């Protein structure tokens, strides 16, 4: 028996939507997805993109990021976050993480903002690791005090809530979603940029299609270009697939939480393992991250031999050759991220896992843990 780290099984609705596209039905799936998403999240505006990274890149364009500008982010995030910043020849600044949530440490962030007031400091990108949020009320207050924009990387927070409100509707300037985190990547890709600002969405929509404008009263093939944009558009097939995912997401989250509770109950007292600590009952457990007290990699290799695939979220950015060399970063610059990196491991957790699958994972983890000395 083998349990993959992630797995997506398409629904009847997904197949039906895709069939509509292939059959040439007169329905714009991208428009429908954007409208569905606005209703689902509770935001004012949504713009579909080809990928989650495209949404982040477009967010930087919408904020008019320029050479030499600075963007603050966690040192524990996917490389796409600082990558989109560097594409503008702007500078990412890394902040260490909270040892419990693996999210950006707000105390350290506030100290940085206090000590580095500058017109060049444009925004903070906050990644919700495993879908769990930082204290957003505090974050938004800090943003007002220090006059910076807040961009939320909600790649793992689709359907997650904060104080009862879905992420994307809680007050960030821009929130970016990556549907590829929740779908089968070789079948479907997609992202979404969400905001409540008419000014931001107007600029984002302009730049999302080569900054081309047309006179509605003129011929369709007559156009002008008013800025430097790109093609960030989502395909009709991807939109059709994702629309079904949105419809299913709340039920999917319920199943994932059930699995997380089963994991926690079974693994809480297992030697050499620490289970995740939720700071609220709103943790969606998009990732189930455990800590191994020593030799994490050998533990993962043993699980692989037993048929269990695991993940790592994430390799700290200052470990990666480009950022390490570009900014002369040392391993000990971010001690919490360093310690966490040496211990953390993400277990398989997805809605289509059966109780038998979950039991198998637990049994193998207990087996490997029992051999540790």
CSV table of C-alpha atoms in Angstrom, one decimal:
chain,number,residue,atom,x,y,z
A,1,UNK,CA,0.0,0.0,0.0
A,2,UNK,CA,1.3,3.5,-0.9
A,3,UNK,CA,-0.1,6.8,0.3
A,4,UNK,CA,0.9,9.8,-1.9
A,5,UNK,CA,1.6,13.2,-0.3
A,6,UNK,CA,-1.3,14.8,-2.2
A,7,UNK,CA,-4.0,13.5,-4.5
A,8,UNK,CA,-7.0,15.1,-6.2
A,9,UNK,CA,-10.0,13.3,-7.5
A,10,UNK,CA,-12.2,15.2,-9.9
A,11,UNK,CA,-16.0,15.5,-9.2
A,12,UNK,CA,-19.0,15.0,-11.5
A,13,UNK,CA,-19.4,18.8,-11.5
A,14,UNK,CA,-15.8,19.3,-12.7
A,15,UNK,CA,-16.4,16.9,-15.6
A,16,UNK,CA,-19.7,18.6,-16.5
A,17,UNK,CA,-18.1,22.0,-16.5
A,18,UNK,CA,-15.2,20.8,-18.7
A,19,UNK,CA,-17.7,19.2,-21.1
A,20,UNK,CA,-19.5,22.5,-21.4
A,21,UNK,CA,-16.3,24.1,-22.6
A,22,UNK,CA,-15.4,21.3,-25.0
A,23,UNK,CA,-18.9,21.3,-26.4
A,24,UNK,CA,-18.7,25.0,-27.1
A,25,UNK,CA,-21.4,26.1,-24.7
A,26,UNK,CA,-21.9,29.9,-24.7
A,27,UNK,CA,-20.7,30.4,-21.1
A,28,UNK,CA,-17.6,32.3,-20.0
A,29,UNK,CA,-16.2,30.0,-17.4
A,30,UNK,CA,-13.6,32.6,-16.2
A,31,UNK,CA,-16.3,35.2,-15.6
A,32,UNK,CA,-18.4,32.7,-13.8
A,33,UNK,CA,-15.5,31.6,-11.7
A,34,UNK,CA,-14.7,35.2,-10.7
A,35,UNK,CA,-18.3,35.8,-9.7
A,36,UNK,CA,-18.5,32.5,-7.8
A,37,UNK,CA,-15.3,33.4,-6.0
A,38,UNK,CA,-16.5,36.9,-5.0
A,39,UNK,CA,-19.6,35.3,-3.5
A,40,UNK,CA,-17.6,32.5,-1.8
A,41,UNK,CA,-15.0,34.8,-0.3
A,42,UNK,CA,-17.1,37.8,0.4
A,43,UNK,CA,-14.7,40.3,-1.3
A,44,UNK,CA,-15.6,43.1,-3.7
A,45,UNK,CA,-13.4,42.1,-6.7
A,46,UNK,CA,-11.7,39.0,-8.0
A,47,UNK,CA,-9.5,38.5,-11.0
A,48,UNK,CA,-8.6,35.0,-12.3
A,49,UNK,CA,-5.0,34.4,-13.3
A,50,UNK,CA,-3.1,31.5,-15.0
A,51,UNK,CA,-1.3,30.5,-11.7
A,52,UNK,CA,-0.9,31.6,-8.1
A,53,UNK,CA,2.5,33.0,-8.9
A,54,UNK,CA,0.9,35.0,-11.7
A,55,UNK,CA,-1.5,36.4,-9.1
A,56,UNK,CA,1.4,37.5,-6.9
A,57,UNK,CA,3.4,39.0,-9.8
A,58,UNK,CA,0.3,40.9,-11.0
A,59,UNK,CA,-0.2,42.1,-7.4
A,60,UNK,CA,3.3,43.6,-7.5
A,61,UNK,CA,2.4,45.3,-10.8
A,62,UNK,CA,-0.8,46.6,-9.4
A,63,UNK,CA,1.1,48.1,-6.5
A,64,UNK,CA,3.5,49.8,-9.0
A,65,UNK,CA,6.5,48.1,-7.6
A,66,UNK,CA,9.8,49.6,-9.0
A,67,UNK,CA,13.5,49.1,-8.9
A,68,UNK,CA,15.0,49.5,-5.4
A,69,UNK,CA,11.6,49.2,-3.6
A,70,UNK,CA,11.5,46.9,-0.6
A,71,UNK,CA,9.0,44.1,0.2
A,72,UNK,CA,9.1,42.3,3.5
A,73,UNK,CA,8.2,38.6,3.7
A,74,UNK,CA,8.8,35.6,5.9
A,75,UNK,CA,12.0,33.6,5.5
A,76,UNK,CA,9.8,30.5,5.5
A,77,UNK,CA,7.8,30.7,2.4
A,78,UNK,CA,7.6,29.3,-1.2
A,79,UNK,CA,10.4,30.8,-3.4
A,80,UNK,CA,7.7,32.3,-5.6
A,81,UNK,CA,7.2,35.1,-3.1
A,82,UNK,CA,10.6,36.7,-3.2
A,83,UNK,CA,10.9,35.7,-6.9
A,84,UNK,CA,8.1,38.0,-8.0
A,85,UNK,CA,9.8,40.8,-6.1
A,86,UNK,CA,13.2,40.3,-7.7
A,87,UNK,CA,11.6,40.3,-11.2
A,88,UNK,CA,11.1,44.1,-10.6
A,89,UNK,CA,14.7,44.5,-9.4
A,90,UNK,CA,13.1,45.3,-6.1
A,91,UNK,CA,14.5,43.9,-2.8
A,92,UNK,CA,12.9,41.3,-0.5
A,93,UNK,CA,13.7,41.5,3.2
A,94,UNK,CA,13.3,38.4,5.2
A,95,UNK,CA,11.9,38.1,8.8
A,96,UNK,CA,12.2,35.1,11.1
A,97,UNK,CA,9.2,32.9,12.0
A,98,UNK,CA,7.1,32.0,14.9
A,99,UNK,CA,8.2,28.6,16.3
A,100,UNK,CA,4.6,27.4,16.7
A,101,UNK,CA,2.9,28.4,13.5
A,102,UNK,CA,5.9,28.8,11.1
A,103,UNK,CA,4.3,32.1,10.0
A,104,UNK,CA,6.1,35.4,10.0
A,105,UNK,CA,6.9,36.6,13.6
A,106,UNK,CA,4.9,39.8,14.1
A,107,UNK,CA,7.1,41.0,17.0
A,108,UNK,CA,10.2,40.8,14.7
A,109,UNK,CA,8.2,42.4,11.8
A,110,UNK,CA,7.2,45.3,14.0
A,111,UNK,CA,10.7,45.9,15.2
A,112,UNK,CA,11.8,45.9,11.5
A,113,UNK,CA,9.1,48.4,10.5
A,114,UNK,CA,10.0,50.7,13.4
A,115,UNK,CA,13.7,50.7,12.5
A,116,UNK,CA,13.3,51.0,8.7
A,117,UNK,CA,10.8,53.7,7.9
A,118,UNK,CA,11.3,54.6,4.2
A,119,UNK,CA,9.3,55.5,1.2
A,120,UNK,CA,10.9,52.6,-0.6
A,121,UNK,CA,9.3,50.1,1.8
A,122,UNK,CA,6.1,49.3,-0.1
A,123,UNK,CA,4.5,46.2,1.3
A,124,UNK,CA,4.5,43.1,3.5
A,125,UNK,CA,3.7,39.8,1.9
A,126,UNK,CA,2.3,37.4,4.6
A,127,UNK,CA,2.1,33.7,3.8
A,128,UNK,CA,-0.5,31.7,5.8
A,129,UNK,CA,1.5,28.5,6.3
A,130,UNK,CA,-0.9,25.4,6.4
A,131,UNK,CA,-3.7,28.0,6.0
A,132,UNK,CA,-3.3,29.2,9.6
A,133,UNK,CA,-3.2,33.0,9.9
A,134,UNK,CA,-1.2,35.4,12.0
A,135,UNK,CA,-3.0,37.9,14.2
A,136,UNK,CA,-4.5,39.9,11.2
A,137,UNK,CA,-6.0,42.6,13.4
A,138,UNK,CA,-2.5,43.4,14.7
A,139,UNK,CA,-1.0,43.1,11.3
A,140,UNK,CA,-3.5,45.6,9.7
A,141,UNK,CA,-2.9,48.1,12.5
A,142,UNK,CA,0.8,47.9,11.9
A,143,UNK,CA,0.3,48.5,8.2
A,144,UNK,CA,-1.6,51.7,8.9
A,145,UNK,CA,0.9,52.9,11.4
A,146,UNK,CA,3.9,52.3,9.1
A,147,UNK,CA,2.1,53.1,5.9
A,148,UNK,CA,2.7,49.8,4.1
A,149,UNK,CA,0.4,47.6,2.0
A,150,UNK,CA,-0.5,44.1,3.0
A,151,UNK,CA,-0.5,41.3,0.4
A,152,UNK,CA,-1.6,37.9,1.7
A,153,UNK,CA,-0.3,34.8,0.1
A,154,UNK,CA,-3.3,32.5,0.7
A,155,UNK,CA,-2.1,29.6,-1.4
A,156,UNK,CA,-2.9,27.3,1.5
A,157,UNK,CA,-5.8,29.2,2.9
A,158,UNK,CA,-8.6,28.6,0.3
A,159,UNK,CA,-11.8,28.7,2.4
A,160,UNK,CA,-10.0,29.3,5.7
A,161,UNK,CA,-11.4,31.9,8.1
A,162,UNK,CA,-10.3,34.5,10.5
A,163,UNK,CA,-12.8,35.5,13.2
A,164,UNK,CA,-15.5,33.9,11.1
A,165,UNK,CA,-14.6,35.7,7.8
A,166,UNK,CA,-13.0,34.0,4.9
A,167,UNK,CA,-9.4,34.9,4.1
A,168,UNK,CA,-9.6,37.4,1.3
A,169,UNK,CA,-12.3,39.5,2.9
A,170,UNK,CA,-10.6,40.4,6.2
A,171,UNK,CA,-8.8,43.7,5.2
A,172,UNK,CA,-5.7,43.0,3.2
A,173,UNK,CA,-4.9,45.3,0.3
A,174,UNK,CA,-4.6,42.3,-2.0
A,175,UNK,CA,-5.0,38.5,-1.4
A,176,UNK,CA,-3.6,36.0,-3.8
A,177,UNK,CA,-4.8,32.4,-4.1
A,178,UNK,CA,-3.1,29.4,-5.8
A,179,UNK,CA,-5.6,26.7,-6.9
A,180,UNK,CA,-2.8,24.4,-7.9
A,181,UNK,CA,-2.2,23.8,-4.2
A,182,UNK,CA,-5.6,22.1,-4.1
A,183,UNK,CA,-5.8,20.5,-7.5
A,184,UNK,CA,-4.0,18.0,-9.7
A,185,UNK,CA,-1.2,20.2,-11.2
A,186,UNK,CA,-0.8,18.3,-14.4
A,187,UNK,CA,-4.5,18.7,-15.1
A,188,UNK,CA,-5.3,22.2,-13.9
A,189,UNK,CA,-3.5,25.4,-12.9
A,190,UNK,CA,-4.9,28.7,-11.7
A,191,UNK,CA,-4.7,31.6,-9.3
A,192,UNK,CA,-6.9,34.5,-8.1
A,193,UNK,CA,-6.2,38.1,-7.1
A,194,UNK,CA,-8.8,39.4,-4.7
A,195,UNK,CA,-9.2,42.9,-3.3
A,196,UNK,CA,-11.7,45.5,-2.2
A,197,UNK,CA,-10.1,48.5,-3.9
A,198,UNK,CA,-11.6,49.7,-7.2
A,199,UNK,CA,-8.4,51.4,-8.0
A,200,UNK,CA,-6.2,48.3,-7.5
A,201,UNK,CA,-8.5,46.0,-9.5
A,202,UNK,CA,-8.8,48.5,-12.3
A,203,UNK,CA,-5.0,48.6,-12.7
A,204,UNK,CA,-4.7,44.8,-12.3
A,205,UNK,CA,-7.3,44.2,-15.0
A,206,UNK,CA,-5.5,46.6,-17.3
A,207,UNK,CA,-2.1,45.0,-16.8
A,208,UNK,CA,-3.4,41.4,-16.9
A,209,UNK,CA,-3.9,41.5,-20.7
A,210,UNK,CA,-0.9,43.4,-22.1
A,211,UNK,CA,-2.3,46.8,-20.9
A,212,UNK,CA,-4.4,46.8,-24.1
A,213,UNK,CA,-7.4,49.1,-24.3
A,214,UNK,CA,-10.1,49.3,-26.9
A,215,UNK,CA,-12.8,51.8,-27.8
A,216,UNK,CA,-16.1,50.0,-27.4
A,217,UNK,CA,-17.6,52.1,-30.2
A,218,UNK,CA,-14.7,51.1,-32.6
A,219,UNK,CA,-13.8,47.9,-34.4
A,220,UNK,CA,-12.6,45.1,-32.1
A,221,UNK,CA,-9.2,44.8,-33.7
A,222,UNK,CA,-8.3,48.5,-33.0
A,223,UNK,CA,-6.5,48.9,-29.7
A,224,UNK,CA,-3.9,50.9,-27.8
A,225,UNK,CA,-1.3,49.9,-25.2
A,226,UNK,CA,-1.1,52.3,-22.2
A,227,UNK,CA,1.4,50.5,-19.9
A,228,UNK,CA,3.7,47.4,-19.7
A,229,UNK,CA,1.5,44.4,-18.9
A,230,UNK,CA,1.6,40.7,-19.6
A,231,UNK,CA,-0.8,37.9,-20.3
A,232,UNK,CA,-2.0,36.5,-17.0
A,233,UNK,CA,-5.2,35.0,-18.3
A,234,UNK,CA,-6.7,31.8,-17.1
A,235,UNK,CA,-8.0,29.2,-19.6
A,236,UNK,CA,-11.7,28.3,-19.9
A,237,UNK,CA,-10.8,24.7,-19.1
A,238,UNK,CA,-9.0,25.6,-15.9
A,239,UNK,CA,-11.8,27.9,-14.8
A,240,UNK,CA,-14.3,25.2,-15.4
A,241,UNK,CA,-12.4,22.7,-13.3
A,242,UNK,CA,-11.8,25.3,-10.5
A,243,UNK,CA,-15.5,26.3,-10.3
A,244,UNK,CA,-16.3,22.8,-9.2
A,245,UNK,CA,-13.5,22.9,-6.6
A,246,UNK,CA,-14.9,26.1,-5.1
A,247,UNK,CA,-18.3,24.5,-4.7
A,248,UNK,CA,-16.7,21.5,-2.9
A,249,UNK,CA,-14.1,23.4,-0.8
A,250,UNK,CA,-16.1,23.8,2.5
A,251,UNK,CA,-16.9,20.1,2.6
A,252,UNK,CA,-13.3,19.3,1.7
A,253,UNK,CA,-12.1,21.4,4.6
A,254,UNK,CA,-14.4,19.5,7.0
A,255,UNK,CA,-13.0,16.2,5.9
A,256,UNK,CA,-9.4,17.5,6.2
A,257,UNK,CA,-10.1,18.7,9.7
A,258,UNK,CA,-11.5,15.2,10.6
A,259,UNK,CA,-8.2,13.7,9.3
A,260,UNK,CA,-6.2,16.3,11.3
A,261,UNK,CA,-8.1,15.4,14.5
A,262,UNK,CA,-7.5,11.7,13.9
A,263,UNK,CA,-3.8,12.3,13.4
A,264,UNK,CA,-3.6,14.5,16.5
A,265,UNK,CA,-5.4,12.0,18.7
A,266,UNK,CA,-3.3,9.1,17.6
A,267,UNK,CA,0.1,10.8,17.5
A,268,UNK,CA,-0.1,13.2,20.5
A,269,UNK,CA,1.8,10.9,22.8
A,270,UNK,CA,4.1,9.2,20.3
A,271,UNK,CA,7.7,9.6,21.3
A,272,UNK,CA,10.0,11.7,19.1
A,273,UNK,CA,7.0,13.4,17.5
A,274,UNK,CA,5.3,16.8,18.2
A,275,UNK,CA,1.9,17.5,16.6
A,276,UNK,CA,0.9,20.9,15.3
A,277,UNK,CA,-0.5,23.4,17.8
A,278,UNK,CA,-3.4,25.4,16.5
A,279,UNK,CA,-3.7,28.9,17.8
A,280,UNK,CA,-7.5,28.8,17.2
A,281,UNK,CA,-10.1,26.3,16.1
A,282,UNK,CA,-10.1,28.0,12.7
A,283,UNK,CA,-6.9,26.2,11.6
A,284,UNK,CA,-7.8,24.5,8.3
A,285,UNK,CA,-4.9,22.1,8.3
A,286,UNK,CA,-4.2,22.5,4.6
A,287,UNK,CA,-0.9,21.0,5.7
A,288,UNK,CA,-0.4,18.8,8.7
A,289,UNK,CA,3.1,19.7,9.9
A,290,UNK,CA,4.7,17.6,12.6
A,291,UNK,CA,8.2,17.9,14.3
A,292,UNK,CA,10.7,15.1,14.5
A,293,UNK,CA,13.0,15.6,17.5
A,294,UNK,CA,16.1,14.4,15.6
A,295,UNK,CA,17.2,13.0,12.2
A,296,UNK,CA,14.1,14.2,10.3
A,297,UNK,CA,15.5,13.2,6.9
A,298,UNK,CA,16.2,9.6,8.0
A,299,UNK,CA,12.7,9.4,9.5
A,300,UNK,CA,11.2,10.6,6.2
A,301,UNK,CA,13.3,8.0,4.3
A,302,UNK,CA,12.0,5.2,6.5
A,303,UNK,CA,8.4,6.4,5.9
A,304,UNK,CA,9.1,6.4,2.2
A,305,UNK,CA,10.2,2.8,2.4
A,306,UNK,CA,7.0,2.0,4.2
A,307,UNK,CA,4.9,3.6,1.4
A,308,UNK,CA,4.3,7.0,2.9
A,309,UNK,CA,5.2,10.2,1.0
A,310,UNK,CA,5.8,13.3,3.0
A,311,UNK,CA,6.6,17.0,2.3
A,312,UNK,CA,8.7,19.9,3.6
A,313,UNK,CA,7.2,23.3,4.1
A,314,UNK,CA,9.4,25.1,3.5
A,315,UNK,CA,13.2,25.2,3.0
A,316,UNK,CA,14.1,28.6,4.5
A,317,UNK,CA,14.9,31.1,1.7
A,318,UNK,CA,18.3,31.9,3.2
A,319,UNK,CA,19.3,28.3,2.6
A,320,UNK,CA,18.8,28.7,-1.2
A,321,UNK,CA,21.9,29.5,-3.3
A,322,UNK,CA,20.5,32.6,-5.0
A,323,UNK,CA,19.3,34.4,-1.9
A,324,UNK,CA,22.1,33.3,0.2
A,325,UNK,CA,24.7,34.7,-2.2
A,326,UNK,CA,22.7,37.7,-3.3
A,327,UNK,CA,22.2,39.1,0.2
A,328,UNK,CA,25.2,37.5,1.9
A,329,UNK,CA,22.9,35.6,4.3
A,330,UNK,CA,24.3,33.2,6.9
A,331,UNK,CA,22.6,30.0,8.2
A,332,UNK,CA,22.3,31.5,11.7
A,333,UNK,CA,20.6,34.7,10.6
A,334,UNK,CA,17.2,33.3,11.3
A,335,UNK,CA,17.5,30.8,14.2
A,336,UNK,CA,13.9,29.9,14.5
A,337,UNK,CA,13.6,29.0,10.9
A,338,UNK,CA,16.8,27.1,11.1
A,339,UNK,CA,15.6,25.0,14.0
A,340,UNK,CA,12.2,24.4,12.5
A,341,UNK,CA,13.6,23.4,9.1
A,342,UNK,CA,15.7,20.7,10.8
A,343,UNK,CA,12.6,19.1,12.4
A,344,UNK,CA,9.4,19.7,10.4
A,345,UNK,CA,7.7,17.3,8.0
A,346,UNK,CA,4.2,17.5,6.4
A,347,UNK,CA,2.1,14.4,6.4
A,348,UNK,CA,-0.4,13.4,3.6
A,349,UNK,CA,-3.7,15.1,4.2
A,350,UNK,CA,-6.4,15.6,1.5
A,351,UNK,CA,-10.2,15.0,1.3
A,352,UNK,CA,-10.0,11.8,-0.7
A,353,UNK,CA,-8.0,10.0,2.0
A,354,UNK,CA,-10.0,7.1,3.4
A,355,UNK,CA,-10.1,6.2,7.1
A,356,UNK,CA,-8.0,3.1,6.0
A,357,UNK,CA,-5.4,5.4,4.4
A,358,UNK,CA,-5.2,7.6,7.6
A,359,UNK,CA,-4.9,4.5,9.8
A,360,UNK,CA,-2.1,3.2,7.6
A,361,UNK,CA,-0.2,6.5,7.8
A,362,UNK,CA,-0.5,6.5,11.6
A,363,UNK,CA,0.6,2.9,11.9
A,364,UNK,CA,3.7,3.5,9.9
A,365,UNK,CA,4.6,6.7,11.7
A,366,UNK,CA,4.3,4.8,15.1
A,367,UNK,CA,6.4,2.0,13.6
A,368,UNK,CA,9.2,4.2,12.5
A,369,UNK,CA,9.1,6.3,15.7
A,370,UNK,CA,9.4,3.1,17.8
A,371,UNK,CA,12.8,2.4,16.1
A,372,UNK,CA,14.3,5.8,17.1
A,373,UNK,CA,16.9,5.9,19.9
